[in-house]
Amino acid sequence: MDLKISNKMQVVRGSVIRQMAEAAASRKNTISFANGNPSSDTFPVEDFARFAADSFRDDPNSVLQYGLSQGYPPLIEAVKARLTQKWGISFEQNDLLIVSGGQQACDFASKVLLNEGDVVIVEEPSFASCYNTFRSYGAKLVGVPMQPDGMDLEKLEQALKDYPQTRMLYIIPSFQNPTGFTTSMEKRKKIYALAQAYQVAIFEDDPYCELRFAGEDIRPIKSLDTDGRVLYAGSFSKVMAPAFRLGFLVFDKALTTRMIVSKQCTDVHSSLLFQHIAHRCMTQCDYQAHLALCQDVYRRKSNLMLSELKKTLHPSIRCSQPEGGLFLMLFLPEGMDSMPLVWEALEHGVVCVPGSGFMIDQDAPNNGIRLCYSTASEDEIVRGAYILGNLSQKWMEKAGF
Amino acid sequence: MDLKISNKMQVVRGSVIRQMAEAAASRKNTISFANGNPSSDTFPVEDFARFAADSFRDDPNSVLQYGLSQGYPPLIEAVKARLTQKWGISFEQNDLLIVSGGQQACDFASKVLLNEGDVVIVEEPSFASCYNTFRSYGAKLVGVPMQPDGMDLEKLEQALKDYPQTRMLYIIPSFQNPTGFTTSMEKRKKIYALAQAYQVAIFEDDPYCELRFAGEDIRPIKSLDTDGRVLYAGSFSKVMAPAFRLGFLVFDKALTTRMIVSKQCTDVHSSLLFQHIAHRCMTQCDYQAHLALCQDVYRRKSNLMLSELKKTLHPSIRCSQPEGGLFLMLFLPEGMDSMPLVWEALEHGVVCVPGSGFMIDQDAPNNGIRLCYSTASEDEIVRGAYILGNLSQKWMEKAGF
């Protein structure tokens, strides 16, 4: 074949998460803390099935024919109403596009705003599939370390100074993937002020915000946005079902035309049946009760994993304390690489993802281990935490801790 | 707002088709020959509803959780089998990705192969949403006129000579949108030979190939491809339902990794429920009979529109004779602009799309008018053809024909 791969697609990286998932799939009886999937216990399957049947019966063409690129209008209105009521996001100057999952929100933010050679400043570690999306538009990535209350702001400001070609900040404000950290309101305000000062956009990726199971809600940066620089992405993947491939993107009205053309250039519109189902879930069910159920599931699992880890984990290993979402992160002592421990855990039947999979440079050693408590059963969480804890004792002692 | 739109998204164009659809929507009782939608008479709604119910009942997680980026393996196998059996496409050196509609196939072909400044040679007129996709990757478009048996090959070769930065040819080989023309086997072979000689890729977009209602099947260029330069796209939008947002892309195995990463960068995977439904439609129903039904619907409508137009259309207006698909095209005498006639037709309640909407330069006069016979009822086709025919008499006489 004499075809050449485009420059921008030569630099994207394979997913370490997918690698671990495949390694796990080739073994029997593994306990997976690797997949960032929501718990299937949270899927309201009977509602979904009933709504699907209703749609096919009542007005099949409305879920089978081509639809509007911006999205199904009643769903758009329902999402806007919730974002205003719950998060204080106004739609006087903002608009909303239904997208095929949060990943597509990242794709469109990049498509509409990034030129080749632009810099995107990212939290590090963070969700590597979005790193790849930025790379797929020829952007360069600059990382700013995460702290338990959000990005290190001194390093953020330094990066903004060092890289005047910065066009965008990428932030997961709530129950971040992979750390489980949540950016404080104080830091959200300062990050926004820095974005204003340096005239950069913020891509605020907030798929977990409805999954808070402890502490107080913190409003998104988008709610502070007075000059249209924040693009705010939400997702139905974690509160309804991932395979719906449904999310939304909020942006200044000045971007509406380009966002709609982006949609027309890629997949024309998102699946209508799922848009109808999502709308019915939000308006014909007790949506608040459904979210409370999701939160209960993750509160229970998170608490269980933390308390079980506490029993056996070597004391030199720190552990994040998420107040929501699907993940927590273990941190080995600074300078240690988690990879050998992750592989040995796999040998013992426990799959987790090394922190290196969430770094710009996946090949550098990293001391983090992401643990998803969302899909494992309670029994698996107990057994898996025990295995990890015992291994950690062995490893840390060997390393002289 | 101080955010700037990316260079590549500054040059995309709004869709004339969507403009006409909106103009039509604001009037009552219009007859639409504008939308390229399939006929809803062809949707096997009861099968869809039953398969959806079965999936939700039997194994809900398999249609609700995250799935494989490449696609649902049984659907991949069913599509490969059909492409081999019906079209002679081999999968020894080729691979297949399930995509969210044919448009996404165009997006990924562009993402993986195009650099900014590359040239894509396109049939002209052709499907403008793909023009926009190419533009969204910074490509420049060069048009080659369509003839009833395919591209003008002399002009194609001249364009290849004139633009050495050409990376890709864009071709709709069967029942082309908007002309209804089909590229002959002779021209398919020559186009492939030219692509070899000039070392360019071919993006072969074939969403209508299963809708042949007259004449003999012609194999796709992909079936001739010995060196992996053809990327072949198919779609379920016209043979199942557009809102499934489901299609596929066939490409050389050397591109597999990049194609899968493209999927992970944009929407992770396509809707699983629809992949399951599509697989069941292909394997548990009489798929051949379903396709025959689709073909019957379009044969009947196409024949009716052609015979009705013949009664009143001014003889100076040529009309394409499609052997399949959803469209035909009227051609006013060379040099005439169809736009005023299209607007007057709209005043008289008939919506169609001017040929200019399918040109690289949408603002230049164009003598074509695309008529979709797919969604109008038989009564509407008769009345609409009568209105168009009478208007054409008036216009042509006024123009001195």
XYZ file of N, CA and C in Angstrom, chain B residues 157-351:
585
model
N -7.981 12.986 -15.495
C -6.520 12.847 -15.639
C -5.841 14.206 -15.642
N -6.508 15.183 -16.302
C -5.927 16.532 -16.304
C -5.813 17.068 -14.875
N -6.865 16.838 -14.089
C -6.841 17.320 -12.697
C -5.725 16.637 -11.910
N -5.548 15.344 -12.142
C -4.470 14.624 -11.439
C -3.104 15.199 -11.810
N -2.969 15.582 -13.095
C -1.708 16.203 -13.527
C -1.542 17.595 -12.920
N -2.630 18.354 -12.951
C -2.556 19.755 -12.507
C -2.353 19.873 -11.003
N -2.817 18.869 -10.254
C -2.769 18.969 -8.783
C -2.003 17.784 -8.195
N -0.678 17.878 -8.240
C 0.130 16.752 -7.716
C -0.067 16.533 -6.212
N -0.640 17.514 -5.538
C -0.904 17.313 -4.097
C -2.227 16.574 -3.865
N -2.783 15.967 -4.933
C -4.007 15.190 -4.774
C -3.737 13.929 -3.951
N -4.609 13.705 -2.963
C -4.431 12.535 -2.095
C -5.578 11.550 -2.260
N -6.730 12.045 -2.766
C -7.908 11.192 -2.728
C -8.891 11.571 -3.848
N -9.565 10.547 -4.381
C -10.708 10.766 -5.274
C -11.966 10.395 -4.501
N -12.997 11.203 -4.649
C -14.266 10.909 -3.990
C -15.297 10.534 -5.044
N -15.833 9.335 -4.916
C -16.716 8.789 -5.945
C -17.933 8.127 -5.315
N -19.110 8.451 -5.844
C -20.338 7.698 -5.513
C -20.668 6.887 -6.756
N -20.309 5.597 -6.791
C -20.332 4.876 -8.065
C -21.737 4.512 -8.557
N -22.667 4.359 -7.625
C -23.976 3.832 -8.021
C -25.087 4.817 -7.674
N -25.899 5.169 -8.723
C -27.100 5.988 -8.502
C -26.703 7.227 -7.702
N -25.750 7.930 -8.278
C -25.053 9.006 -7.582
C -26.010 10.066 -7.064
N -25.661 10.628 -5.941
C -26.344 11.775 -5.373
C -25.596 13.019 -5.828
N -26.188 13.888 -6.629
C -27.613 14.066 -6.909
C -28.075 13.586 -8.283
N -27.161 13.091 -9.132
C -27.546 12.912 -10.538
C -28.343 11.641 -10.805
N -28.183 10.627 -9.957
C -28.755 9.326 -10.265
C -27.900 8.522 -11.236
N -26.783 9.092 -11.701
C -25.907 8.416 -12.651
C -25.147 7.263 -11.975
N -24.805 6.258 -12.795
C -23.985 5.144 -12.311
C -22.718 5.041 -13.151
N -21.599 4.933 -12.492
C -20.322 4.808 -13.195
C -20.205 3.403 -13.794
N -19.928 3.358 -15.084
C -19.830 2.065 -15.789
C -18.620 1.272 -15.300
N -18.645 -0.040 -15.535
C -17.497 -0.868 -15.150
C -16.242 -0.419 -15.884
N -16.403 -0.052 -17.154
C -15.239 0.406 -17.907
C -14.593 1.609 -17.212
N -15.429 2.564 -16.832
C -14.868 3.749 -16.165
C -14.332 3.415 -14.771
N -14.998 2.487 -14.085
C -14.467 2.109 -12.763
C -13.036 1.598 -12.894
N -12.827 0.759 -13.909
C -11.484 0.212 -14.114
C -10.483 1.317 -14.428
N -10.904 2.249 -15.276
C -9.974 3.321 -15.663
C -9.690 4.267 -14.504
N -10.711 4.521 -13.713
C -10.506 5.387 -12.531
C -9.507 4.717 -11.581
N -9.672 3.415 -11.410
C -8.735 2.706 -10.522
C -7.316 2.766 -11.087
N -7.196 2.572 -12.409
C -5.865 2.618 -13.031
C -5.246 4.002 -12.872
N -6.053 5.032 -13.013
C -5.526 6.389 -12.822
C -5.092 6.605 -11.370
N -5.893 6.095 -10.453
C -5.526 6.239 -9.034
C -4.200 5.542 -8.753
N -3.993 4.387 -9.400
C -2.712 3.698 -9.249
C -1.575 4.516 -9.843
N -1.817 5.008 -11.051
C -0.755 5.738 -11.754
C -0.336 6.974 -10.968
N -1.301 7.639 -10.339
C -0.988 8.883 -9.627
C -0.883 8.658 -8.109
N -0.926 7.386 -7.707
C -0.743 7.031 -6.287
C -1.665 7.807 -5.355
N -2.951 7.810 -5.679
C -3.920 8.464 -4.795
C -4.904 7.421 -4.275
N -5.541 7.756 -3.164
C -6.568 6.900 -2.586
C -7.911 7.179 -3.270
N -8.815 6.212 -3.196
C -10.189 6.411 -3.654
C -11.101 6.220 -2.455
N -11.927 7.223 -2.178
C -12.986 7.021 -1.196
C -14.265 6.733 -1.982
N -14.690 5.463 -1.943
C -15.822 4.994 -2.741
C -17.037 4.898 -1.816
N -17.980 5.772 -2.055
C -19.118 5.967 -1.146
C -20.342 5.340 -1.813
N -20.807 4.220 -1.269
C -21.764 3.400 -2.024
C -23.032 3.084 -1.206
N -23.728 4.121 -0.730
C -24.876 3.848 0.153
C -26.117 3.320 -0.569
N -26.128 3.444 -1.914
C -27.354 3.101 -2.650
C -27.243 1.790 -3.409
N -26.077 1.105 -3.314
C -25.807 -0.004 -4.223
C -26.835 -1.127 -4.118
N -27.457 -1.296 -2.949
C -28.439 -2.385 -2.790
C -29.801 -1.997 -3.353
N -29.920 -0.777 -3.872
C -31.231 -0.293 -4.321
C -31.350 -0.273 -5.841
N -30.678 -1.182 -6.506
C -30.811 -1.254 -7.970
C -32.163 -1.857 -8.327
N -32.925 -1.145 -9.176
C -34.237 -1.652 -9.584
C -34.336 -1.865 -11.088
N -33.220 -1.658 -11.803
C -33.201 -1.920 -13.248
C -31.763 -2.160 -13.656
N -31.554 -2.848 -14.758
C -30.190 -3.083 -15.243
C -29.447 -4.111 -14.404
N -28.165 -4.220 -14.698
C -27.340 -5.255 -14.071
C -26.430 -4.660 -12.999
N -26.228 -5.408 -11.921
C -25.276 -4.983 -10.891
C -23.892 -4.743 -11.487
N -23.220 -3.733 -10.969
C -21.823 -3.480 -11.338
C -21.009 -3.525 -10.056
N -19.941 -4.294 -10.080
C -19.141 -4.430 -8.852
C -18.434 -3.126 -8.491
N -18.253 -2.905 -7.204
C -17.563 -1.679 -6.775
C -16.095 -1.673 -7.190
N -15.519 -0.493 -7.235
C -14.089 -0.357 -7.521
C -13.289 -1.143 -6.481
N -13.792 -1.178 -5.263
C -13.090 -1.917 -4.193
C -12.821 -3.357 -4.593
N -13.726 -3.952 -5.395
C -13.528 -5.349 -5.794
C -12.336 -5.502 -6.743
N -11.899 -4.385 -7.329
C -10.742 -4.408 -8.239
C -9.439 -4.092 -7.524
N -9.537 -3.738 -6.259
C -8.418 -3.112 -5.546
C -7.374 -4.145 -5.149
N -6.221 -4.093 -5.793
C -5.163 -5.043 -5.471
C -4.107 -4.446 -4.559
N -4.114 -3.129 -4.393
C -3.042 -2.537 -3.578
C -3.547 -1.640 -2.451
N -4.786 -1.855 -2.022
C -5.255 -1.245 -0.777
C -5.493 0.242 -0.844
N -5.775 0.786 -2.055
C -5.937 2.236 -2.133
C -7.407 2.664 -2.080
N -8.310 1.694 -2.095
C -9.739 2.048 -2.085
C -10.300 1.888 -0.672
N -10.942 2.935 -0.167
C -11.697 2.867 1.087
C -13.164 2.843 0.674
N -13.860 1.789 1.056
C -15.210 1.549 0.557
C -16.215 1.719 1.700
N -17.181 2.625 1.494
C -18.166 2.910 2.544
C -19.541 2.415 2.145
N -20.214 1.786 3.075
C -21.610 1.392 2.890
C -22.438 1.911 4.046
N -23.748 1.806 3.906
C -24.637 2.408 4.903
C -25.882 1.561 5.096
N -26.393 1.551 6.313
C -27.701 0.941 6.565
C -28.828 1.959 6.502
N -28.474 3.231 6.247
C -29.484 4.291 6.311
C -30.576 4.108 5.267
N -30.223 3.608 4.092
C -31.195 3.533 3.015
C -31.873 2.173 2.928
N -31.294 1.165 3.554
C -31.905 -0.164 3.483
C -32.502 -0.616 4.811
N -32.212 0.095 5.896
C -32.868 -0.198 7.178
C -33.522 1.094 7.670
N -32.760 1.951 8.346
C -33.338 3.222 8.800
C -32.219 4.228 9.042
N -32.397 5.469 8.570
C -31.360 6.486 8.745
C -31.010 6.728 10.207
N -32.031 6.736 11.078
C -31.783 7.115 12.464
C -31.022 6.036 13.239
N -30.821 4.856 12.637
C -29.891 3.903 13.247
C -28.482 4.496 13.287
N -28.190 5.421 12.343
C -26.826 5.968 12.201
C -25.806 4.829 12.182
N -25.911 4.011 11.151
C -25.076 2.821 11.066
C -24.595 2.610 9.633
N -23.318 2.401 9.507
C -22.736 2.091 8.210
C -21.440 1.341 8.449
N -20.650 1.189 7.384
C -19.383 0.478 7.556
C -18.355 1.033 6.606
N -17.099 0.804 6.947
C -15.989 1.261 6.110
C -15.023 0.092 5.953
N -14.670 -0.182 4.692
C -13.730 -1.255 4.367
C -12.421 -0.611 3.924
N -11.302 -1.135 4.410
C -9.997 -0.520 4.126
C -8.916 -1.571 4.293
N -7.755 -1.260 3.763
C -6.603 -2.145 3.893
C -6.237 -2.336 5.367
N -5.820 -3.556 5.692
C -5.493 -3.851 7.097
C -4.404 -2.952 7.662
N -3.589 -2.380 6.792
C -2.547 -1.465 7.277
C -3.154 -0.245 7.973
N -4.427 0.024 7.730
C -5.071 1.199 8.327
C -5.894 0.873 9.577
N -5.997 -0.401 9.936
C -6.929 -0.796 10.996
C -6.712 -0.032 12.300
N -5.456 -0.015 12.775
C -5.205 0.630 14.070
C -5.658 2.080 14.056
N -5.334 2.813 12.989
C -5.685 4.238 12.931
C -7.189 4.420 12.836
N -7.840 3.519 12.142
C -9.302 3.628 12.025
C -9.951 3.406 13.392
N -9.452 2.438 14.139
C -10.037 2.171 15.456
C -9.762 3.344 16.396
N -8.553 3.902 16.330
C -8.287 5.076 17.165
C -9.172 6.249 16.738
N -9.415 6.397 15.431
C -10.346 7.442 14.972
C -11.698 7.282 15.646
N -12.159 6.069 15.704
C -13.457 5.784 16.335
C -13.400 6.146 17.821
N -12.297 5.752 18.472
C -12.171 6.041 19.909
C -12.054 7.535 20.175
N -11.519 8.283 19.222
C -11.382 9.737 19.380
C -12.692 10.475 19.163
N -13.688 9.824 18.570
C -14.878 10.596 18.189
C -16.131 10.123 18.910
N -16.515 8.849 18.739
C -17.716 8.415 19.471
C -17.581 7.020 20.083
N -16.342 6.536 20.190
C -15.975 5.305 20.909
C -16.507 4.047 20.209
N -17.809 3.979 19.992
C -18.371 2.890 19.180
C -19.766 3.314 18.743
N -20.328 2.609 17.774
C -21.680 2.935 17.311
C -22.704 2.209 18.179
N -23.927 2.719 18.154
C -24.989 2.199 19.029
C -25.106 0.680 18.911
N -25.041 0.009 20.046
C -25.063 -1.450 20.019
C -26.441 -1.998 19.704
N -27.480 -1.367 20.226
C -28.826 -1.890 19.965
C -29.071 -1.984 18.459
N -28.702 -0.922 17.738
C -28.948 -0.930 16.298
C -28.024 -1.908 15.593
N -26.824 -2.102 16.125
C -25.950 -3.118 15.533
C -26.563 -4.508 15.709
N -27.150 -4.742 16.876
C -27.817 -6.032 17.083
C -29.024 -6.168 16.153
N -29.817 -5.098 16.056
C -31.005 -5.160 15.192
C -30.577 -5.393 13.738
N -29.572 -4.661 13.289
C -29.120 -4.813 11.899
C -28.635 -6.241 11.651
N -27.912 -6.787 12.631
C -27.433 -8.159 12.474
C -28.600 -9.139 12.369
N -29.612 -8.941 13.220
C -30.767 -9.849 13.158
C -31.532 -9.684 11.845
N -31.641 -8.426 11.363
C -32.308 -8.206 10.066
C -31.582 -8.961 8.953
N -30.255 -8.982 9.025
C -29.486 -9.624 7.949
C -29.491 -11.133 8.058
N -29.703 -11.664 9.268
C -29.522 -13.108 9.446
C -30.785 -13.854 9.862
N -31.729 -13.169 10.509
C -32.923 -13.880 10.992
C -34.151 -13.573 10.147
N -34.048 -12.589 9.246
C -35.161 -12.281 8.340
C -34.759 -12.728 6.939
N -35.688 -12.638 6.020
C -35.349 -12.844 4.614
C -34.845 -11.506 4.081
N -33.528 -11.280 4.252
C -32.958 -9.968 3.932
C -33.092 -9.668 2.447
N -32.925 -10.730 1.641
C -33.062 -10.583 0.196
C -34.461 -10.080 -0.165
N -35.464 -10.624 0.507
C -36.847 -10.212 0.242
C -37.073 -8.773 0.687
N -36.457 -8.403 1.805
C -36.581 -7.026 2.271
C -35.979 -6.054 1.261
N -34.787 -6.391 0.749
C -34.154 -5.516 -0.244
C -34.999 -5.440 -1.510
N -35.593 -6.571 -1.897
C -36.457 -6.584 -3.092
C -37.650 -5.651 -2.879
N -38.169 -5.631 -1.668
C -39.282 -4.718 -1.360
C -38.836 -3.265 -1.508
N -37.665 -2.945 -0.960
C -37.134 -1.574 -1.104
C -37.000 -1.223 -2.584
N -36.420 -2.135 -3.332
C -36.209 -1.878 -4.764
C -37.546 -1.654 -5.469
N -38.554 -2.457 -5.118
C -39.880 -2.303 -5.740
C -40.453 -0.918 -5.482
N -40.326 -0.472 -4.233
C -40.860 0.848 -3.878
C -40.224 1.922 -4.763
N -38.894 1.875 -4.897
C -38.214 2.936 -5.649
C -38.392 2.777 -7.156
N -38.510 1.536 -7.625
C -38.783 1.332 -9.053
C -40.112 1.987 -9.419
N -41.117 1.698 -8.610
C -42.457 2.218 -8.873
C -42.463 3.745 -8.855
N -41.828 4.323 -7.834
C -41.851 5.780 -7.696
C -41.027 6.455 -8.789
N -39.876 5.869 -9.083
C -39.022 6.444 -10.118
C -39.728 6.405 -11.473
N -40.313 5.241 -11.791
C -41.020 5.119 -13.069
C -42.174 6.114 -13.150
N -42.896 6.246 -12.040
C -44.033 7.161 -12.029
C -43.559 8.593 -12.249
N -42.513 8.999 -11.535
C -42.045 10.384 -11.688
C -41.572 10.634 -13.112
N -40.828 9.692 -13.665
C -40.322 9.877 -15.029
C -41.464 9.953 -16.032
N -42.442 9.073 -15.889
C -43.529 9.072 -16.887
C -44.401 10.314 -16.730
N -44.597 10.774 -15.520
C -45.400 11.986 -15.322
C -44.664 13.219 -15.833
N -43.346 13.282 -15.561
C -42.562 14.423 -16.045
C -42.600 14.484 -17.572
N -42.524 13.302 -18.189
C -42.510 13.239 -19.653
C -43.736 13.927 -20.253
N -44.858 13.874 -19.515
C -46.112 14.427 -20.053
C -46.061 15.940 -20.214
N -45.398 16.621 -19.284
C -45.497 18.095 -19.295
C -44.164 18.813 -19.341
N -43.072 18.122 -19.060
C -41.770 18.796 -18.992
C -41.386 19.340 -20.372
N -40.832 20.539 -20.401
C -40.408 21.111 -21.677
C -39.311 20.226 -22.289
N -39.389 19.972 -23.574
C -38.467 19.003 -24.199
C -37.001 19.433 -24.179
N -36.735 20.688 -23.896
C -35.325 21.112 -23.837
C -34.664 20.706 -22.522
N -35.454 20.187 -21.609
C -34.897 19.795 -20.311
C -34.580 18.305 -20.316
N -33.312 17.972 -20.074
C -32.925 16.570 -19.982
C -33.202 16.040 -18.581
N -33.302 14.743 -18.531
C -33.641 14.109 -17.260
C -32.828 12.826 -17.145
N -32.170 12.620 -15.971
C -31.405 11.382 -15.816
C -32.361 10.205 -15.667
N -31.857 9.001 -16.006
C -32.685 7.785 -15.978
C -32.074 6.811 -14.987
N -32.300 7.041 -13.690
C -31.612 6.193 -12.713
C -32.056 4.739 -12.790
N -31.121 3.845 -12.545
C -31.431 2.400 -12.476
C -31.519 1.931 -11.028
N -31.519 2.891 -10.110
C -31.622 2.552 -8.702
C -31.532 3.815 -7.869
N -31.611 3.654 -6.551
C -31.416 4.797 -5.662
C -32.663 5.645 -5.487
N -32.443 6.878 -5.050
C -33.545 7.728 -4.592
C -33.758 8.983 -5.419
N -32.852 9.258 -6.381
C -32.849 10.583 -7.017
C -32.885 10.496 -8.525
N -33.392 11.557 -9.115
C -33.081 11.824 -10.513
C -32.775 13.292 -10.623
N -32.195 13.680 -11.757
C -31.831 15.078 -11.909
C -32.343 15.608 -13.231
N -32.901 16.805 -13.158
C -33.262 17.547 -14.363
C -32.095 18.460 -14.721
N -31.863 18.585 -16.037
C -30.820 19.494 -16.504
C -31.451 20.502 -17.446
N -31.503 21.746 -17.025
C -31.935 22.806 -17.930
C -30.856 22.966 -19.003
N -31.184 23.647 -20.083
C -30.164 23.839 -21.120
C -28.901 24.472 -20.523
N -27.777 24.026 -21.062
C -26.455 24.495 -20.600
C -26.438 26.021 -20.421
N -25.916 26.470 -19.312
C -25.779 27.912 -19.107
C -26.944 28.546 -18.358
N -28.067 27.852 -18.281
C -29.209 28.408 -17.541
C -29.059 28.108 -16.053
N -29.533 29.008 -15.238
C -29.492 28.785 -13.787
C -30.858 28.276 -13.326
N -30.840 27.190 -12.591
C -32.106 26.603 -12.156
C -32.714 27.288 -10.934
N -31.934 28.133 -10.280
C -32.383 28.670 -9.000
C -33.733 29.403 -9.071
N -33.937 30.311 -10.056
C -35.232 31.003 -10.091
C -36.406 30.032 -10.279
N -36.203 29.009 -11.090
C -37.264 28.020 -11.298
C -37.543 27.253 -10.004
N -36.475 26.909 -9.272
C -36.642 26.203 -7.998
C -37.446 27.064 -7.022
N -37.145 28.350 -6.969
C -37.888 29.224 -6.050
C -39.343 29.366 -6.482
N -39.570 29.464 -7.814
C -40.970 29.577 -8.239
C -41.720 28.280 -7.951
N -41.028 27.137 -8.111
C -41.678 25.864 -7.767
C -42.080 25.857 -6.296
N -41.201 26.395 -5.468
C -41.522 26.460 -4.040
C -42.769 27.308 -3.810
N -42.867 28.437 -4.532
C -44.078 29.275 -4.431
C -45.324 28.468 -4.797
N -45.170 27.539 -5.728
C -46.291 26.696 -6.157
C -46.395 25.411 -5.337
N -45.601 25.325 -4.275
C -45.783 24.217 -3.340
C -44.949 22.978 -3.603
N -43.958 23.087 -4.492
C -43.096 21.924 -4.763
C -41.652 22.269 -4.375
N -41.085 21.455 -3.486
C -39.724 21.736 -3.004
C -38.740 20.801 -3.680
